[in-house]
mmCIF file of C-alpha atoms in Angstrom:
data_model
loop_
_atom_site.group_PDB
_atom_site.id
_atom_site.type_symbol
_atom_site.label_atom_id
_atom_site.label_comp_id
_atom_site.label_asym_id
_atom_site.label_seq_id
_atom_site.Cartn_x
_atom_site.Cartn_y
_atom_site.Cartn_z
ATOM 1 C CA MET A 1 -9.721 11.504 -8.453
ATOM 2 C CA ALA A 2 -13.329 11.867 -9.536
ATOM 3 C CA GLY A 3 -16.020 9.874 -7.761
ATOM 4 C CA GLY A 4 -16.927 7.873 -10.880
ATOM 5 C CA ALA A 5 -13.323 6.817 -11.361
ATOM 6 C CA LEU A 6 -13.060 5.784 -7.719
ATOM 7 C CA ALA A 7 -16.179 3.668 -7.877
ATOM 8 C CA GLY A 8 -14.911 1.873 -10.967
ATOM 9 C CA LEU A 9 -11.412 1.174 -9.715
ATOM 10 C CA LEU A 10 -10.721 -2.505 -9.041
ATOM 11 C CA ALA A 11 -7.397 -3.877 -7.802
ATOM 12 C CA LEU A 12 -5.657 -7.250 -7.801
ATOM 13 C CA PRO A 13 -6.121 -9.759 -4.948
ATOM 14 C CA LEU A 14 -4.072 -9.032 -1.850
ATOM 15 C CA HIS A 15 -2.812 -12.557 -1.108
ATOM 16 C CA ALA A 16 -2.791 -15.874 -2.910
ATOM 17 C CA ASP A 17 -4.394 -17.582 0.094
ATOM 18 C CA ASP A 18 -7.399 -15.235 0.098
ATOM 19 C CA LEU A 19 -10.300 -15.555 -2.307
ATOM 20 C CA VAL A 20 -11.126 -11.918 -3.011
ATOM 21 C CA HIS A 21 -14.608 -11.259 -4.367
ATOM 22 C CA TYR A 22 -14.318 -7.481 -4.593
ATOM 23 C CA LYS A 23 -11.734 -4.844 -3.921
ATOM 24 C CA GLY A 24 -12.143 -1.187 -4.743
ATOM 25 C CA LEU A 25 -12.488 2.417 -3.701
ATOM 26 C CA ILE A 26 -15.892 3.947 -3.009
ATOM 27 C CA PRO A 27 -16.577 7.664 -2.404
ATOM 28 C CA ALA A 28 -17.827 8.306 1.123
ATOM 29 C CA ALA A 29 -20.852 10.124 -0.280
ATOM 30 C CA LYS A 30 -22.040 6.836 -1.836
ATOM 31 C CA VAL A 31 -22.221 5.195 1.596
ATOM 32 C CA PHE A 32 -23.095 7.904 4.138
ATOM 33 C CA ALA A 33 -26.347 9.731 3.560
ATOM 34 C CA ALA A 34 -25.094 12.852 5.370
ATOM 35 C CA CYS A 35 -22.158 13.069 2.954
ATOM 36 C CA ALA A 36 -24.518 13.447 0.004
ATOM 37 C CA GLU A 37 -25.612 16.851 1.300
ATOM 38 C CA ALA A 38 -23.949 19.780 -0.387
ATOM 39 C CA GLY A 39 -21.041 21.118 1.621
ATOM 40 C CA ALA A 40 -21.098 18.343 4.223
ATOM 41 C CA ALA A 41 -17.917 18.438 6.300
ATOM 42 C CA GLY A 42 -15.501 15.547 6.567
ATOM 43 C CA CYS A 43 -16.709 13.638 3.482
ATOM 44 C CA ALA A 44 -13.996 14.288 0.896
ATOM 45 C CA TYR A 45 -12.397 10.846 1.163
ATOM 46 C CA PRO A 46 -12.755 7.372 -0.393
ATOM 47 C CA LEU A 47 -13.442 4.132 1.456
ATOM 48 C CA PHE A 48 -11.183 1.194 0.598
ATOM 49 C CA VAL A 49 -13.439 -1.901 0.605
ATOM 50 C CA VAL A 50 -12.438 -5.573 0.386
ATOM 51 C CA ALA A 51 -14.857 -8.519 0.431
ATOM 52 C CA HIS A 52 -13.034 -11.817 0.741
ATOM 53 C CA GLU A 53 -12.999 -15.274 2.277
ATOM 54 C CA PRO A 54 -10.804 -15.677 5.371
ATOM 55 C CA ALA A 55 -7.190 -16.689 4.875
ATOM 56 C CA ALA A 56 -6.718 -20.458 4.929
ATOM 57 C CA ASP A 57 -4.054 -20.295 7.628
ATOM 58 C CA ARG A 58 -6.189 -18.469 10.180
ATOM 59 C CA PRO A 59 -6.661 -20.601 13.313
ATOM 60 C CA GLY A 60 -9.842 -22.678 13.272
ATOM 61 C CA LEU A 61 -12.519 -22.609 15.941
ATOM 62 C CA ASP A 62 -11.215 -25.909 17.329
ATOM 63 C CA LEU A 63 -8.077 -24.066 18.480
ATOM 64 C CA ILE A 64 -10.004 -21.301 20.262
ATOM 65 C CA THR A 65 -10.861 -21.431 23.975
ATOM 66 C CA PRO A 66 -14.625 -22.195 24.174
ATOM 67 C CA ASP A 67 -15.339 -19.021 26.168
ATOM 68 C CA LEU A 68 -13.953 -16.949 23.278
ATOM 69 C CA THR A 69 -15.982 -18.511 20.469
ATOM 70 C CA VAL A 70 -18.440 -15.584 20.668
ATOM 71 C CA LEU A 71 -15.656 -13.566 19.000
ATOM 72 C CA PRO A 72 -14.664 -13.728 15.332
ATOM 73 C CA ARG A 73 -11.641 -15.990 14.900
ATOM 74 C CA ALA A 74 -9.314 -13.056 14.270
ATOM 75 C CA LEU A 75 -10.188 -11.382 17.594
ATOM 76 C CA ALA A 76 -10.260 -14.640 19.567
ATOM 77 C CA SER A 77 -6.843 -15.635 18.261
ATOM 78 C CA ARG A 78 -5.494 -12.158 19.087
ATOM 79 C CA ALA A 79 -6.813 -12.360 22.659
ATOM 80 C CA GLN A 80 -5.244 -15.754 23.265
ATOM 81 C CA THR A 81 -1.907 -14.578 21.878
ATOM 82 C CA ILE A 82 -1.839 -11.386 23.971
ATOM 83 C CA ALA A 83 -2.907 -13.217 27.138
ATOM 84 C CA ALA A 84 0.004 -15.646 26.740
ATOM 85 C CA GLU A 85 2.621 -12.870 26.538
ATOM 86 C CA ALA A 86 4.702 -12.003 29.600
ATOM 87 C CA GLY A 87 3.711 -8.813 31.400
ATOM 88 C CA THR A 88 0.398 -8.470 29.583
ATOM 89 C CA ARG A 89 -2.540 -6.634 31.189
ATOM 90 C CA CYS A 90 -4.947 -9.054 29.531
ATOM 91 C CA SER A 91 -6.891 -11.402 31.811
ATOM 92 C CA LEU A 92 -8.851 -14.018 29.896
ATOM 93 C CA PRO A 93 -11.209 -14.753 32.847
ATOM 94 C CA ARG A 94 -12.145 -11.063 33.097
ATOM 95 C CA LEU A 95 -12.487 -10.825 29.319
ATOM 96 C CA THR A 96 -14.800 -13.841 29.116
ATOM 97 C CA ALA A 97 -16.932 -12.496 31.978
ATOM 98 C CA GLU A 98 -17.410 -9.211 30.102
ATOM 99 C CA LEU A 99 -18.210 -11.076 26.882
ATOM 100 C CA ARG A 100 -20.816 -13.270 28.596
ATOM 101 C CA ALA A 101 -22.556 -10.187 30.002
ATOM 102 C CA ALA A 102 -22.637 -8.418 26.633
ATOM 103 C CA ALA A 103 -23.794 -11.589 24.860
ATOM 104 C CA GLY A 104 -26.676 -11.882 27.302
ATOM 105 C CA ALA A 105 -27.718 -8.301 26.628
ATOM 106 C CA ALA A 106 -27.556 -8.872 22.856
ATOM 107 C CA ARG A 107 -29.921 -11.861 23.105
ATOM 108 C CA THR A 108 -32.601 -9.699 24.747
ATOM 109 C CA LEU A 109 -32.837 -7.375 21.738
ATOM 110 C CA PRO A 110 -34.898 -8.080 18.593
ATOM 111 C CA ALA A 111 -33.085 -10.164 15.998
ATOM 112 C CA GLY A 112 -31.466 -8.251 13.156
ATOM 113 C CA ARG A 113 -30.895 -4.985 15.015
ATOM 114 C CA GLY A 114 -27.350 -5.362 16.299
ATOM 115 C CA LEU A 115 -25.836 -4.115 19.556
ATOM 116 C CA VAL A 116 -22.708 -1.944 19.640
ATOM 117 C CA THR A 117 -20.610 -2.008 22.797
ATOM 118 C CA GLY A 118 -17.515 -0.016 23.636
ATOM 119 C CA ALA A 119 -14.449 -2.075 24.545
ATOM 120 C CA ALA A 120 -13.046 -0.534 27.713
ATOM 121 C CA ALA A 121 -10.907 -2.125 30.452
ATOM 122 C CA PRO A 122 -10.652 -5.046 31.078
ATOM 123 C CA VAL A 123 -11.657 -5.977 27.514
ATOM 124 C CA ALA A 124 -9.450 -3.565 25.554
ATOM 125 C CA PRO A 125 -6.018 -4.891 26.680
ATOM 126 C CA CYS A 126 -6.936 -8.312 25.277
ATOM 127 C CA LEU A 127 -8.193 -7.088 21.911
ATOM 128 C CA LEU A 128 -6.032 -4.056 21.123
ATOM 129 C CA ARG A 129 -2.349 -4.553 20.399
ATOM 130 C CA SER A 130 -0.407 -1.343 21.066
ATOM 131 C CA SER A 131 3.201 -0.521 20.286
ATOM 132 C CA PRO A 132 5.387 1.546 22.655
ATOM 133 C CA LEU A 133 7.097 2.976 19.560
ATOM 134 C CA VAL A 134 3.881 4.441 18.119
ATOM 135 C CA PRO A 135 2.175 7.146 20.230
ATOM 136 C CA GLN A 136 -1.386 6.255 19.301
ATOM 137 C CA GLU A 137 -4.537 5.188 21.101
ATOM 138 C CA ASP A 138 -6.975 2.741 19.532
ATOM 139 C CA VAL A 139 -10.679 2.713 20.426
ATOM 140 C CA LEU A 140 -12.578 -0.523 19.783
ATOM 141 C CA PHE A 141 -16.308 -1.102 19.300
ATOM 142 C CA LEU A 142 -17.791 -4.617 19.158
ATOM 143 C CA ILE A 143 -20.865 -5.211 16.969
ATOM 144 C CA TRP A 144 -23.089 -8.018 18.296
ATOM 145 C CA GLN A 145 -25.676 -10.200 16.607
ATOM 146 C CA THR A 146 -28.974 -9.873 18.480
ATOM 147 C CA GLY A 147 -31.980 -12.081 19.148
ATOM 148 C CA PRO A 148 -32.417 -15.358 21.053
ATOM 149 C CA GLN A 149 -30.045 -17.136 18.674
ATOM 150 C CA GLY A 150 -27.546 -14.270 18.736
ATOM 151 C CA GLY A 151 -24.968 -13.296 21.299
ATOM 152 C CA ARG A 152 -21.981 -13.421 18.955
ATOM 153 C CA VAL A 153 -19.696 -10.618 17.778
ATOM 154 C CA GLN A 154 -20.312 -10.154 14.058
ATOM 155 C CA GLY A 155 -17.942 -7.265 13.498
ATOM 156 C CA TRP A 156 -15.805 -4.575 15.036
ATOM 157 C CA LEU A 157 -14.786 -0.976 14.443
ATOM 158 C CA THR A 158 -11.342 0.304 15.422
ATOM 159 C CA CYS A 159 -10.609 4.042 15.496
ATOM 160 C CA THR A 160 -7.180 5.577 16.082
ATOM 161 C CA ARG A 161 -6.263 8.746 17.961
ATOM 162 C CA MET A 162 -2.819 10.325 17.869
ATOM 163 C CA GLY A 163 -1.988 13.178 20.216
ATOM 164 C CA GLY A 164 -5.614 13.209 21.309
ATOM 165 C CA VAL A 165 -6.835 13.809 17.728
ATOM 166 C CA ALA A 166 -9.060 11.267 15.977
ATOM 167 C CA ARG A 167 -7.446 10.049 12.763
ATOM 168 C CA SER A 168 -9.123 7.160 10.982
ATOM 169 C CA CYS A 169 -11.232 4.069 11.517
ATOM 170 C CA GLU A 170 -11.440 0.530 10.121
ATOM 171 C CA LEU A 171 -14.600 -1.584 9.988
ATOM 172 C CA ASN A 172 -14.578 -5.403 9.846
ATOM 173 C CA LEU A 173 -17.744 -7.461 9.365
ATOM 174 C CA THR A 174 -17.576 -11.240 9.732
ATOM 175 C CA PRO A 175 -20.901 -13.098 9.464
ATOM 176 C CA ALA A 176 -20.674 -16.583 10.933
ATOM 177 C CA PRO A 177 -19.859 -19.428 8.526
ATOM 178 C CA PRO A 178 -21.105 -21.537 6.844
ATOM 179 C CA ASP A 179 -24.107 -19.367 5.972
ATOM 180 C CA CYS A 180 -21.990 -16.361 5.001
ATOM 181 C CA PRO A 181 -18.277 -17.244 4.867
ATOM 182 C CA VAL A 182 -17.261 -13.851 3.464
ATOM 183 C CA GLU A 183 -15.627 -11.009 5.377
ATOM 184 C CA LEU A 184 -16.004 -7.328 4.561
ATOM 185 C CA SER A 185 -13.270 -4.841 5.524
ATOM 186 C CA VAL A 186 -13.474 -1.071 5.116
ATOM 187 C CA THR A 187 -10.437 1.141 5.667
ATOM 188 C CA GLY A 188 -9.817 4.833 5.093
ATOM 189 C CA LEU A 189 -12.900 5.679 7.124
ATOM 190 C CA ALA A 190 -12.792 9.214 8.529
ATOM 191 C CA ALA A 191 -13.265 9.276 12.297
ATOM 192 C CA ILE A 192 -16.014 11.850 11.941
ATOM 193 C CA ALA A 193 -18.110 9.181 10.174
ATOM 194 C CA ALA A 194 -17.904 6.635 13.008
ATOM 195 C CA PRO A 195 -20.950 7.936 14.942
ATOM 196 C CA GLU A 196 -23.135 7.912 11.823
ATOM 197 C CA LEU A 197 -21.862 4.481 10.842
ATOM 198 C CA LEU A 198 -22.814 2.882 14.155
ATOM 199 C CA ALA A 199 -26.070 4.819 14.505
ATOM 200 C CA HIS A 200 -27.213 3.727 11.026
ATOM 201 C CA LEU A 201 -25.391 0.419 10.760
ATOM 202 C CA GLY A 202 -28.036 -1.398 8.743
ATOM 203 C CA GLU A 203 -28.232 1.286 6.052
ATOM 204 C CA VAL A 204 -24.449 1.682 5.793
ATOM 205 C CA VAL A 205 -23.848 -2.075 5.544
ATOM 206 C CA ALA A 206 -26.523 -2.390 2.878
ATOM 207 C CA ARG A 207 -24.918 0.349 0.789
ATOM 208 C CA LEU A 208 -21.488 -1.242 1.121
ATOM 209 C CA ALA A 209 -22.808 -4.715 0.312
ATOM 210 C CA GLU A 210 -24.531 -3.451 -2.836
ATOM 211 C CA ARG A 211 -21.118 -2.508 -4.161
ATOM 212 C CA ALA A 212 -19.412 -5.747 -3.165
ATOM 213 C CA THR A 213 -20.904 -7.728 -6.085
ATOM 214 C CA SER A 214 -22.259 -11.184 -5.195
ATOM 215 C CA THR A 215 -21.619 -10.803 -1.472
ATOM 216 C CA GLY A 216 -24.463 -8.296 -1.173
ATOM 217 C CA SER A 217 -27.259 -10.806 -0.594
ATOM 218 C CA CYS A 218 -25.111 -12.623 1.968
ATOM 219 C CA PHE A 219 -24.639 -9.547 4.154
ATOM 220 C CA ALA A 220 -28.173 -8.295 3.627
ATOM 221 C CA ALA A 221 -29.520 -11.556 5.046
ATOM 222 C CA HIS A 222 -27.325 -11.563 8.155
ATOM 223 C CA LEU A 223 -26.468 -8.060 9.265
ATOM 224 C CA TYR A 224 -28.540 -5.478 11.093
ATOM 225 C CA ARG A 225 -31.647 -4.828 9.052
ATOM 226 C CA ASP A 226 -32.795 -2.139 11.487
ATOM 227 C CA GLY A 227 -29.525 -0.545 12.447
ATOM 228 C CA GLY A 228 -27.592 -0.809 15.704
ATOM 229 C CA GLU A 229 -28.230 0.017 19.344
ATOM 230 C CA ILE A 230 -25.282 1.722 21.073
ATOM 231 C CA ASP A 231 -24.480 1.232 24.750
ATOM 232 C CA ALA A 232 -23.459 4.000 27.132
ATOM 233 C CA THR A 233 -19.703 3.346 26.991
ATOM 234 C CA ALA A 234 -19.707 3.366 23.205
ATOM 235 C CA ARG A 235 -21.767 6.558 23.114
ATOM 236 C CA ALA A 236 -19.201 8.332 25.302
ATOM 237 C CA GLN A 237 -16.351 7.169 23.060
ATOM 238 C CA LEU A 238 -18.243 8.238 19.943
ATOM 239 C CA TYR A 239 -18.868 11.670 21.462
ATOM 240 C CA LEU A 240 -15.125 12.117 21.932
ATOM 241 C CA LEU A 241 -14.371 10.947 18.390
ATOM 242 C CA ALA A 242 -16.940 13.238 16.815
ATOM 243 C CA GLY A 243 -15.760 16.152 18.937
ATOM 244 C CA ASP A 244 -12.167 15.708 17.760
ATOM 245 C CA GLY A 245 -13.030 16.425 14.125
ATOM 246 C CA ASN A 246 -12.071 14.341 11.114
ATOM 247 C CA GLY A 247 -8.288 14.384 11.482
#
């Protein structure tokens, strides 16, 4: 399908309990600067973008353990659910200790830049739900709000590997309500684009927000004006993803 047709394609809302502001397909070349170059590898794919308000039945912050309120509600609820399951490798005390350390680091950085951390053990078992029936490995990156008033996770990127080969990634951005009660989800993201996305987070988010109608000013005001800073664990994971090709 031609790029112009992709950019103009709008779909119906996903669920009745979601207020969807925008839903459509965007060519990768419209979002990633490197993809605009002639002959760039790994760019012949569309991004599936949805900007919406959270579902009404998602657990509220009053139901979340206080130590987990630095996470978006979706991740905090997932961690609590996994930790309560028999035989889980998730330890909430170890998870909260890791989150406190990362939150402290995020507050030392200039506001508006963002900090990207890789979710390794002991964090990953609490935030990644795996199935023994599906031979895949998920890699999670947490995107932190920076500055003295920051220290909260404002988004996350999940990439999937199967048989050691990187397949695809999904980006979720969740600015804190009530200032920006809209979530932005991007699926269909080629794994080869993950390093560029996190290295140029501000630019990529701005390009996505421009195409998400009225939500653009909301994201522009809250997310990563100067891009993201990537920690050592995340850099190692990104190196592996980029080295595996685009799947």
